[in-house]
Coordinates of C-alpha atoms in Angstrom, one line a residue:
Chain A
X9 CA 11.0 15.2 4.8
X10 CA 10.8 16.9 8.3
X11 CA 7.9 18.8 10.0
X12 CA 8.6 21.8 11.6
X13 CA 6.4 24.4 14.2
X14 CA 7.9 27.9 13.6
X15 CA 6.9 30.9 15.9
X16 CA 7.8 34.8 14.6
X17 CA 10.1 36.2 14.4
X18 CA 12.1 33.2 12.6
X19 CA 15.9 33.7 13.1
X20 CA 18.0 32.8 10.3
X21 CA 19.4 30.0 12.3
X22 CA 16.0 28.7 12.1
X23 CA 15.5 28.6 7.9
X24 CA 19.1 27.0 7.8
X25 CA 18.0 24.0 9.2
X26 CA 15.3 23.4 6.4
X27 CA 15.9 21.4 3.8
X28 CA 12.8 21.3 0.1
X29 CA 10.3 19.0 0.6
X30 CA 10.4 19.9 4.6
X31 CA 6.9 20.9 5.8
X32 CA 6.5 24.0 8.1
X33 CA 3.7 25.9 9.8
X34 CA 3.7 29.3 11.1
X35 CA 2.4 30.6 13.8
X36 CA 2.9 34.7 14.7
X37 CA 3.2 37.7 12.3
X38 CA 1.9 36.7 8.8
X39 CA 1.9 40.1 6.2
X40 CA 0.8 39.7 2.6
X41 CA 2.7 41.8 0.0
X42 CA 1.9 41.8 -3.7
X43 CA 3.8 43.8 -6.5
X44 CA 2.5 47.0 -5.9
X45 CA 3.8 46.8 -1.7
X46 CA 6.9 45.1 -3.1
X47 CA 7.1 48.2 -5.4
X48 CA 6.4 51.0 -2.7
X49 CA 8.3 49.3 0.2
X50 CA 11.4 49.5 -1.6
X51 CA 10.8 52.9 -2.8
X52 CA 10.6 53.7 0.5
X53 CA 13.9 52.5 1.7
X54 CA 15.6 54.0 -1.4
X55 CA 14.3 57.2 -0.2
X56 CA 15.4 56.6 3.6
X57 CA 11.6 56.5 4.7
X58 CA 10.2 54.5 7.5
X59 CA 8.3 51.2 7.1
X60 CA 4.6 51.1 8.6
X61 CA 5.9 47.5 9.2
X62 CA 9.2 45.5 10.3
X63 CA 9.3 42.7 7.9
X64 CA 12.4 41.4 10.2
X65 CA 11.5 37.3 10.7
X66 CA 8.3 37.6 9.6
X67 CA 6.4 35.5 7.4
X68 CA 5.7 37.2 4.0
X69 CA 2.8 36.0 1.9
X70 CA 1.9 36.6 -1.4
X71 CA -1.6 36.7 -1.4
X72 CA -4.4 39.1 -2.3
X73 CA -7.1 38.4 0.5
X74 CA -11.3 38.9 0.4
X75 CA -11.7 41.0 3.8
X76 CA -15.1 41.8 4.8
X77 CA -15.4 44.9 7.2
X78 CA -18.4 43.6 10.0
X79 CA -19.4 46.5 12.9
X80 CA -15.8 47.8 12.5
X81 CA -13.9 44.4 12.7
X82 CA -11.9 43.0 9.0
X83 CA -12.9 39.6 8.6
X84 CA -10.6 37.3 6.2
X85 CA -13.3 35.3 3.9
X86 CA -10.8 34.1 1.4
X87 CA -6.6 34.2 1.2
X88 CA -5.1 31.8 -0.7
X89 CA -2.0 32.5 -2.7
X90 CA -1.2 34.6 -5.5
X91 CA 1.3 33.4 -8.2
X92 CA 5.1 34.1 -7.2
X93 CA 6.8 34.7 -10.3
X94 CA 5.1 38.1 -10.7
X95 CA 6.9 39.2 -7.2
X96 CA 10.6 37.5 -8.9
X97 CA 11.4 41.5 -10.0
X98 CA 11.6 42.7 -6.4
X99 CA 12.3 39.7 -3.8
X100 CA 16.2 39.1 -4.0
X101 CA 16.3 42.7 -3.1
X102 CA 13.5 42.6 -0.5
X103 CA 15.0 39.5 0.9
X104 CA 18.1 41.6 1.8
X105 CA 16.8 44.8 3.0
X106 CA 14.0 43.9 5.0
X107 CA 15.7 40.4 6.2
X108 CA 12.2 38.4 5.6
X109 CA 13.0 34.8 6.6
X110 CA 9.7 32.8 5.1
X111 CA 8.4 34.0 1.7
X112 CA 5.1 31.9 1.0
X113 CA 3.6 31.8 -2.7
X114 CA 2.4 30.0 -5.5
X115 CA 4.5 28.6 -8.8
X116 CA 7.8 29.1 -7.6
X117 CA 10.1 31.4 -7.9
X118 CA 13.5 31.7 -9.6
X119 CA 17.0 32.0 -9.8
X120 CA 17.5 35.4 -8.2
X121 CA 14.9 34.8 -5.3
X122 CA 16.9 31.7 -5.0
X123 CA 20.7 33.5 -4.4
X124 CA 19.0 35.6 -2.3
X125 CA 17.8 32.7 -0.1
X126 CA 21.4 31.4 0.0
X127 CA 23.0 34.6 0.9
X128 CA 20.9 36.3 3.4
X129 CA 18.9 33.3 4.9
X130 CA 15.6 32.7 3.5
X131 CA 12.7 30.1 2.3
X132 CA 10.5 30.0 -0.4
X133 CA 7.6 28.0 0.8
X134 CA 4.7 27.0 -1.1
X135 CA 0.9 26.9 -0.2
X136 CA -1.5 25.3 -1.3
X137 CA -3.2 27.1 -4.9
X138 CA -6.8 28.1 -4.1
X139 CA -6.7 26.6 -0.8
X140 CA -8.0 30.1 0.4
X141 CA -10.8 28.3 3.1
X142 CA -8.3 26.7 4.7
X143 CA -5.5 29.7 4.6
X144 CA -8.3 32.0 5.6
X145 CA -9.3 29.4 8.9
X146 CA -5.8 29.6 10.3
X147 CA -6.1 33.3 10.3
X148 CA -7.0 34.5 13.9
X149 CA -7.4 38.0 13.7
X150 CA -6.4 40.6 11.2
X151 CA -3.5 42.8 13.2
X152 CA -3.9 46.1 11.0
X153 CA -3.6 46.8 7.2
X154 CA -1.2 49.6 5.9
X155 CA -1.5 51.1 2.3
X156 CA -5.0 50.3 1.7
X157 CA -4.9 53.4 -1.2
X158 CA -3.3 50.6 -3.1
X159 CA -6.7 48.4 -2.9
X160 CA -7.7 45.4 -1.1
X161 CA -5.5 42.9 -2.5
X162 CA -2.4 45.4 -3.0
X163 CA -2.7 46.3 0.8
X164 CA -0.3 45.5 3.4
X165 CA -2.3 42.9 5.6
X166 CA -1.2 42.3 8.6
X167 CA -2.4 39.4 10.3
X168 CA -2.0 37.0 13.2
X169 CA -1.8 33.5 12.2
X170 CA -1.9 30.0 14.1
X171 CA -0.3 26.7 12.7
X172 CA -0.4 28.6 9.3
X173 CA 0.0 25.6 6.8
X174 CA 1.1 23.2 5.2
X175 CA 4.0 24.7 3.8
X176 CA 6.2 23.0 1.5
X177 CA 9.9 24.2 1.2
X178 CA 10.4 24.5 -2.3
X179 CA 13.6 26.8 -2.0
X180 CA 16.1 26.5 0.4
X181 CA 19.0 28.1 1.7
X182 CA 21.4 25.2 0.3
X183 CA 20.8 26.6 -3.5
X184 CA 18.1 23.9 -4.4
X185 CA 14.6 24.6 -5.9
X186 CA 11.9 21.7 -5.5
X187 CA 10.3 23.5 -8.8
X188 CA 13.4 23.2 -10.8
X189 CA 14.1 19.5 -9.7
X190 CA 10.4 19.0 -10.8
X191 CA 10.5 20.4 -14.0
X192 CA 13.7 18.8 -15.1
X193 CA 11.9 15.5 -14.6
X194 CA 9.2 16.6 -16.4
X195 CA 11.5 17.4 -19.5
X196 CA 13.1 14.0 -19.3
X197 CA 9.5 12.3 -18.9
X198 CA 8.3 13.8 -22.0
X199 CA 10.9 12.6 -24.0
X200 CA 9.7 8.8 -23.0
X201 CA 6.1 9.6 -23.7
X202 CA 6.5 11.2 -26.9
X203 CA 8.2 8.3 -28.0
X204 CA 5.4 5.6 -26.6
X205 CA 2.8 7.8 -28.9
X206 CA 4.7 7.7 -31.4
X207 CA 4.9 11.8 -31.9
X208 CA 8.1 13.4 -32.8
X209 CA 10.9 15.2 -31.0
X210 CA 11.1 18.5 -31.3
X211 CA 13.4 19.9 -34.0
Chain B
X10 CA -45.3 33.5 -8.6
X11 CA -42.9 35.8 -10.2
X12 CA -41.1 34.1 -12.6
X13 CA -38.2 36.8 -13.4
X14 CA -37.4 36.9 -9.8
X15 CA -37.5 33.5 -9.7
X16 CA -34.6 33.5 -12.2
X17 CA -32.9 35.6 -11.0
X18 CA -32.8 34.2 -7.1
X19 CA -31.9 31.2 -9.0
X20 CA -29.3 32.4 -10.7
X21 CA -27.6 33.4 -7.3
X22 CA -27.7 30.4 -5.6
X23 CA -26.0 28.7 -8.7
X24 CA -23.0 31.3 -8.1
X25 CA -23.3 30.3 -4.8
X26 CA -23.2 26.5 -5.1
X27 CA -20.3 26.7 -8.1
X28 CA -18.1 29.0 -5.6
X29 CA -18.4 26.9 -2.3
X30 CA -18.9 23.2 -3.9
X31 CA -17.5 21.2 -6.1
X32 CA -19.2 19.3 -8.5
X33 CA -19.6 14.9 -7.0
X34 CA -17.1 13.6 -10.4
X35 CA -14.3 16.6 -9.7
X36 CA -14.3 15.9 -5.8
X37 CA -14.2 11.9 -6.2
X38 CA -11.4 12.4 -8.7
X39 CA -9.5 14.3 -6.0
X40 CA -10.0 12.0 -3.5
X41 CA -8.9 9.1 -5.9
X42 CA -5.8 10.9 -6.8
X43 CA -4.9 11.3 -3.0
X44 CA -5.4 7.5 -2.7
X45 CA -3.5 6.5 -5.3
X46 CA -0.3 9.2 -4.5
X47 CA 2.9 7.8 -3.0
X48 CA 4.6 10.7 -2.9
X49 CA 4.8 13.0 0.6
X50 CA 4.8 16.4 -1.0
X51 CA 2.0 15.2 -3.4
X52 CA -0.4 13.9 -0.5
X53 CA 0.1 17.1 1.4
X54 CA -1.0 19.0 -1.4
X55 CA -4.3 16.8 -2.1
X56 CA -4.7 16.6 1.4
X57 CA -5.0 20.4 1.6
X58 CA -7.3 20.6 -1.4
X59 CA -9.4 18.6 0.5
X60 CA -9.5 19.9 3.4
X61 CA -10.0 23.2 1.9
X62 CA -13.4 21.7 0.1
X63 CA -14.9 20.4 3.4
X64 CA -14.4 23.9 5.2
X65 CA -15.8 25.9 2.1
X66 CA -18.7 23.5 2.3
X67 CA -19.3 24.1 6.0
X68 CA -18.8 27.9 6.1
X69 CA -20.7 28.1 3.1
X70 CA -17.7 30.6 1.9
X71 CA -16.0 30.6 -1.9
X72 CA -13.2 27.4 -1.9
X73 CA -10.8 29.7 -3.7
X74 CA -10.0 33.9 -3.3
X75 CA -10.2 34.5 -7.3
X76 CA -13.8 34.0 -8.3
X77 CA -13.3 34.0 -11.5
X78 CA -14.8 35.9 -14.6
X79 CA -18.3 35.1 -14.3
X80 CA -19.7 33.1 -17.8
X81 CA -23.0 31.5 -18.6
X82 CA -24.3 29.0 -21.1
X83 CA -28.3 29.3 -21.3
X84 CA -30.1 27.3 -22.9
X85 CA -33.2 28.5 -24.4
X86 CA -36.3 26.6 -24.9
X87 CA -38.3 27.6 -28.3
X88 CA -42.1 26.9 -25.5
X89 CA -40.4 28.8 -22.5
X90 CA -41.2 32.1 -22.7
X91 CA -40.1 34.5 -20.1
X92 CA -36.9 34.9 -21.9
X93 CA -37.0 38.7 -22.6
X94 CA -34.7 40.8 -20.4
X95 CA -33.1 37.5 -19.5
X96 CA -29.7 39.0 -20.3
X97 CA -30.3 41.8 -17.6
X98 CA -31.6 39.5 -15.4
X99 CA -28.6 37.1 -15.4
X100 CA -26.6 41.0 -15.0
X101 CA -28.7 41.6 -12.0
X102 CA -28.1 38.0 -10.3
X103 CA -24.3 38.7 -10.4
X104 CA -24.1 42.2 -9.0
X105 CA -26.3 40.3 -5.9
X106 CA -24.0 37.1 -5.8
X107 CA -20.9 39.9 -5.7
X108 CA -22.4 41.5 -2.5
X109 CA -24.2 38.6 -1.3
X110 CA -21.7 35.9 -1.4
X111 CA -19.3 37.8 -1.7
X112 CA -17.4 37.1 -5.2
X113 CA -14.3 39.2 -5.3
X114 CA -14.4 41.8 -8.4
X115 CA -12.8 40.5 -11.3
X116 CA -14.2 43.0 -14.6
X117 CA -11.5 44.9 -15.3
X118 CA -11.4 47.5 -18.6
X119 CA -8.9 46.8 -20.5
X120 CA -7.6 50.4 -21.2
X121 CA -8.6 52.1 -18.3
X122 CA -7.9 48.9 -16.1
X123 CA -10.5 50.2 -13.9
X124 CA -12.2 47.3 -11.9
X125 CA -15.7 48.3 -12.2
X126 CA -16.7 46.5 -8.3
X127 CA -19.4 44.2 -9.3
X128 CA -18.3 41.5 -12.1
X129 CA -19.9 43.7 -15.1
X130 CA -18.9 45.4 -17.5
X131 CA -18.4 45.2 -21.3
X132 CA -19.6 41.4 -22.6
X133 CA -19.3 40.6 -18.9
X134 CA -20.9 38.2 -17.3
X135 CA -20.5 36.9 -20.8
X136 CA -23.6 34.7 -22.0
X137 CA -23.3 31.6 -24.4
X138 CA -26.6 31.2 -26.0
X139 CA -28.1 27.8 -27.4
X140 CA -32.0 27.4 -28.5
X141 CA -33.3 23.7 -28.1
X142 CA -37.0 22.2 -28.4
X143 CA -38.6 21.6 -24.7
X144 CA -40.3 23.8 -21.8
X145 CA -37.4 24.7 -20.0
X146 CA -34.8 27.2 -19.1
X147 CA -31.7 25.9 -18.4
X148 CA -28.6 27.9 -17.1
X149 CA -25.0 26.7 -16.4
X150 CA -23.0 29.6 -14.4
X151 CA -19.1 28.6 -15.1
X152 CA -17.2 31.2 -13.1
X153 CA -13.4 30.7 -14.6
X154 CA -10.3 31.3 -13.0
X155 CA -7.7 33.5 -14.1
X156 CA -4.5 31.6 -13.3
X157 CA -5.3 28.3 -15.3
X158 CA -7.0 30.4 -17.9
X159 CA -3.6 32.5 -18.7
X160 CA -2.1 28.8 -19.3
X161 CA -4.7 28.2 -22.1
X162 CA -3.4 28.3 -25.7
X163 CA -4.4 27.7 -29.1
X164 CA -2.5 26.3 -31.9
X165 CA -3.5 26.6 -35.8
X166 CA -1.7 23.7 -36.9
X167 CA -0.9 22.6 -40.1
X168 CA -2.8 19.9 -41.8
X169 CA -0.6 17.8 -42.2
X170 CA 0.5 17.3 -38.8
X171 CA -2.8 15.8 -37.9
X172 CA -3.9 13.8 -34.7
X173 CA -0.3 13.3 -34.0
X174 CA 0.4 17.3 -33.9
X175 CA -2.8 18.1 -32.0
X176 CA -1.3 15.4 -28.9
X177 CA 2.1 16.7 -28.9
X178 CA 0.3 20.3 -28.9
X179 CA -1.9 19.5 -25.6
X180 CA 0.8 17.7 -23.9
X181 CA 3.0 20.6 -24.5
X182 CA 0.6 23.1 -23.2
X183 CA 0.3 21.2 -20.4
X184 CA 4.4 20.7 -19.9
X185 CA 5.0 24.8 -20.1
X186 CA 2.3 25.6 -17.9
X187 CA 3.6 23.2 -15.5
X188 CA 2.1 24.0 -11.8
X189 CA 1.6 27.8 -12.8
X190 CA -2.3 26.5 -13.5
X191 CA -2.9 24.8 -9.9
X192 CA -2.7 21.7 -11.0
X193 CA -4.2 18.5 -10.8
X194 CA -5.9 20.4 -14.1
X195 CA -8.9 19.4 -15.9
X196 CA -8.2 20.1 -19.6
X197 CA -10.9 21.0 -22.4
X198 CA -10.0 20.5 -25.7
X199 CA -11.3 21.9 -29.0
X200 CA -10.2 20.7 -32.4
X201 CA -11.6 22.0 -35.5
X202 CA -14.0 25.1 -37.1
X203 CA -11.5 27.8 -36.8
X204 CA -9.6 29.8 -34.2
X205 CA -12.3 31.0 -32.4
X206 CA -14.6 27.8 -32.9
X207 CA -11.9 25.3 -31.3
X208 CA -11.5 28.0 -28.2
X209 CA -15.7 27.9 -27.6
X210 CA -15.6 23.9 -28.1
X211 CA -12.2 23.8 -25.3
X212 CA -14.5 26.0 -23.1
X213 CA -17.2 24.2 -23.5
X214 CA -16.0 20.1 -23.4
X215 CA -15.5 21.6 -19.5
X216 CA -18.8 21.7 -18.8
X217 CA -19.1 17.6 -19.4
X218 CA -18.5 15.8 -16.3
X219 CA -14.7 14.0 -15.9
X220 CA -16.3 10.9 -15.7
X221 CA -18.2 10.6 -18.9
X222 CA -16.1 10.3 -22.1
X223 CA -16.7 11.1 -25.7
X224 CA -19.9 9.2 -27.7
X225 CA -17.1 9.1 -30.2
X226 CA -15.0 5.9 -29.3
X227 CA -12.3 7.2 -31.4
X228 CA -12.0 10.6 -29.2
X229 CA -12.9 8.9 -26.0
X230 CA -9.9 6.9 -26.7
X231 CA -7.8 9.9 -27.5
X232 CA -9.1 11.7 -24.0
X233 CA -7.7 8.7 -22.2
X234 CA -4.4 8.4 -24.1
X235 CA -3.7 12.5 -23.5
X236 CA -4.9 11.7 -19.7
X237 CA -2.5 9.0 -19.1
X238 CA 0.5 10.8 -20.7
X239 CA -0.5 13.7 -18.5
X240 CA 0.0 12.1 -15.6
X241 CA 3.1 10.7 -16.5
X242 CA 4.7 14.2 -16.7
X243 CA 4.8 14.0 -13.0
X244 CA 4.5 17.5 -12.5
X245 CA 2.2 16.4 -10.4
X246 CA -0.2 18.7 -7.6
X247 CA 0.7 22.4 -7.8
X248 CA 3.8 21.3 -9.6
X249 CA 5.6 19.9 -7.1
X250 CA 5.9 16.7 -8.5
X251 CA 3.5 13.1 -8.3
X252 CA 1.1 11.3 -9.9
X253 CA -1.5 13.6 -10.3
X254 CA -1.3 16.2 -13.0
X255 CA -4.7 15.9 -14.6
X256 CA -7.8 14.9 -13.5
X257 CA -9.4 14.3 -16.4
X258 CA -9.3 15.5 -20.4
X259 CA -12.3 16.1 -22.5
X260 CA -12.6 17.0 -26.4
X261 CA -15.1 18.2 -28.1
X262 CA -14.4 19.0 -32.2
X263 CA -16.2 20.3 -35.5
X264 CA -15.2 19.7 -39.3
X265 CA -12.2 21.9 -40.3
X266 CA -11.7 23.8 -43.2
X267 CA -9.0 21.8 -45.2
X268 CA -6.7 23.9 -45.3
X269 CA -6.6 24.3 -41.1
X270 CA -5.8 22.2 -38.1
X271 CA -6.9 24.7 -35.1
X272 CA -6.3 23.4 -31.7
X273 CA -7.6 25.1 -28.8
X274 CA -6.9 23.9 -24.6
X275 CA -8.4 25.8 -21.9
X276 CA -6.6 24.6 -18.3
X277 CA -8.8 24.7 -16.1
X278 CA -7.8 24.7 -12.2
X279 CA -8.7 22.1 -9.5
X280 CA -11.8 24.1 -8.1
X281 CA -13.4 23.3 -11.2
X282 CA -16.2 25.2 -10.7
X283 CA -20.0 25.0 -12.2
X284 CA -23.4 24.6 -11.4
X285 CA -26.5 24.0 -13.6
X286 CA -30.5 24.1 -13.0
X287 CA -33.1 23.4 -15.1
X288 CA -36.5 26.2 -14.7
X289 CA -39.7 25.3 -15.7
X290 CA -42.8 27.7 -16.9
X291 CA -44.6 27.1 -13.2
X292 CA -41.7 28.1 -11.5
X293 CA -40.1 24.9 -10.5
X294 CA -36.3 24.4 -9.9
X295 CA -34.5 21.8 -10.8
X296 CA -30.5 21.6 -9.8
X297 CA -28.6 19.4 -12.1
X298 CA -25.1 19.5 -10.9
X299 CA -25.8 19.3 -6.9
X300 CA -27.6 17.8 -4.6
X301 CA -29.8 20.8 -3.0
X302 CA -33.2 21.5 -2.4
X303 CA -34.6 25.2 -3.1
X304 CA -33.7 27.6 -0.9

């Protein structure tokens, strides 16, 4: 397990070298996306529009924030994760259009997101569930927001972020998910418990 | 002194206290668990947990972005007897504690799915009424997340799989959900009365501290059996694998009908979040869950 300081953009080079269980934190560009940007933000390429944003080696997080607007100035109260699976539909494709380099989340995420890391150079990193305090701390300003018709936590936040973190590697480009790896444990552990109570095996 | 307003100002800084602190037993438990982890990944994860805690503390802002719904238990007392309008009262406190704090909207219709901006709507906040013999108004505010809660099941097992079904039945709840809940999880179970009854009784077995098992012996030694086998799953915080899976597991049952076996777990999330106080007829406040003074 290595610790690593990552400043945006992140080359591809950069996610290469990261192996699960590595912990990084970001400092730069941080933009939260949840289905409904995911959704649009393809729609958009599909139809050869232009992007209010360049997700290029940026860190994308999924997260829908509690802003406060003070004498004309958003204010980040709260932005800890949202769960990852939900985004699974769109981020293979995402990873290779827009060339994202960190995806940050909660859950996991599975095999396609996974390929997709493999292929075009990406991470899956996890935060912290609920940690929104300290998310919301290592959020420095708030850059702009795009799409706000979509509602506060559908918008396209875009924010400037220092020593965003912890952030596990849970995917990596090598093809390995630290979810999976857990979970197939898990399924093995059950077995021994199940036996030591005395309860029986599934059919 | 106006008692209604005193309520209701009450009732706010409860939704204030559950959002930005946890309860003493939750907290030590999490601090425990980062003790007693070996694992890297594990530790980081506590370690941010806690971390977020002391900053939500200090900047007096809610520990985690979803809120949750908002859901009372009020307990009545047959000589306390400003209790009429108490309903709109507790409706009032939350649509100040959403502005106030701020809570992030969380009432959505279920047809229209319009959010209506201010935690109410339709049975919400939802209020879980008991009456009891004393001079008192008591009020529990138990705002619930909606990640652990969408991990919650209920099984209507058969009879004759008994105590043995009704363990496998939580542990596999637990399993499936793996760390789609934000674990370490705090697990209420209800056994018994019928579908909905064993769902109230899992909902409610949450609002009895970690730290304080079942008068039952029998079902306190059940709560630590399910515990332990828990946390041998090693899915561990947030699912990425350690020790820690569950904090604690409490049951609460009734009789069942003979020809059921209902089984109801509600997951609830590590910001484990509540807050009780106790108001009396002259007005006086007293918190049961923290350690505050009025404000």
């Amino acid at each position: 397990m290595a610790v690593f300081r990552f400043k945006t953009p992140v080359s591809e080079e950069d996610v290469r070298k990261l192996k699960i269980g590595d912990i990084i934190y970001v400092t730069g560009t941080l933009v939260t996306a949840r289905d409904e940007a995911h959704k649009r933000a393809l729609e958009y390429y599909e139809k050869g529009e232009k992007l209010p944003i360049d997700f290029e080696g940026v860190a994308l997080y999924h997260c829908g924030p509690i802003i406060k607007k003070i004498n004309d100035e958003w204010i980040t109260v709260a932005a800890g994760p949202t769960t990852s699976t939900r985004m699974e539909l769109f981020e293979a494709e995402f990873i290779e259009k827009f060339k994202v380099r960190i995806i940050i989340g909660k859950g996991g995420m599975g095999k396609k997101t996974a390929e997709a890391c493999k292929k075009y150079g990406a991470v899956y990193c996890a935060f912290t569930g609920g940690a929104a305090v300290l998310a919301a701390e290592a959020i420095k300003k708030v850059k702009s927001v795009e799409w706000l018709d979509l509602g506060m936590p559908e918008a396209l936040w875009v924010f400037e972020v220092e020593n965003f973190g912890p952030l596990t590697v849970a995917i990596d480009t090598y093809g390995n998910n630290l979810y999976h790896e857990v979970m197939s444990k898990v399924e093995a552990n059950k077995k021994e418990i199940y036996e030591r109570l005395g309860l029986k095996k599934e059919e | 002194m106006n008692l209604v307003q005193k309520i209701e100002d009450t009732t706010v800084n409860l939704l204030r206290l559950a959002v930005t602190r946890l309860p003493r037993d939750v907290k030590d438990a999490l601090k425990a668990a980062y003790e007693r982890e070996t694992d890297q990944t594990a530790k980081t994860q506590l370690k941010a947990i806690l971390d977020n805690i002391t900053l939500a503390e200090k900047t007096e802002r809610p520990m985690c972005q979803d809120t949750g719904v908002i859901i009372f238990y009020v307990k009545i007392c047959d000589k306390f007897e400003e209790i009429s309008g108490l309903s709109e009262i507790l409706k009032t406190a939350t649509v100040r504690a959403t502005r106030e704090i701020p809570l992030r909207p969380n009432a959505v219709h279920p047809i229209t799915q319009k959010n209506s901006g201010d935690n109410t709507g339709r049975y919400i906040p939802y209020i879980n009424w008991e009456i009891i013999q004393g001079n008192f108004l008591e009020i529990t505010v138990f705002p619930k997340g909606g990640g652990s809660e969408n991990m919650s099941r209920l099984g209507m097992l058969k009879p004759g799989e008994g105590v043995e079904g009704m363990k496998k039945f939580v542990i596999d709840t637990v399993v499936q959900a793996g760390g789609q809940p934000c674990p370490p999880i705090i697990l209420g179970v209800g056994i018994g009365g019928g579908a909905d009854i064993a769902m109230k009784l899992a909902k409610k077995a949450l609002l009895r501290p970690i730290t304080q098992r079942h008068p039952d012996p029998e079902i306190a030694k059940i709560e630590e059996e399910l515990l332990e086998a828990i946390n041998e799953t090693g899915i561990g915080p947030m699912g990425l694998g350690g020790k820690t899976t569950s904090l604690g597991v409490n049951i609460e049952y009734a009789h069942r009908h003979p020809a059921s076996y209902p089984v109801g777990v509600v997951v609830q999330c590590w910001a484990a979040r509540k807050a009780t106080a106790r108001i009396y007829p002259d007005g006086t406040v007293e918190y049961l869950t923290h350690e505050v003074g009025e404000k």
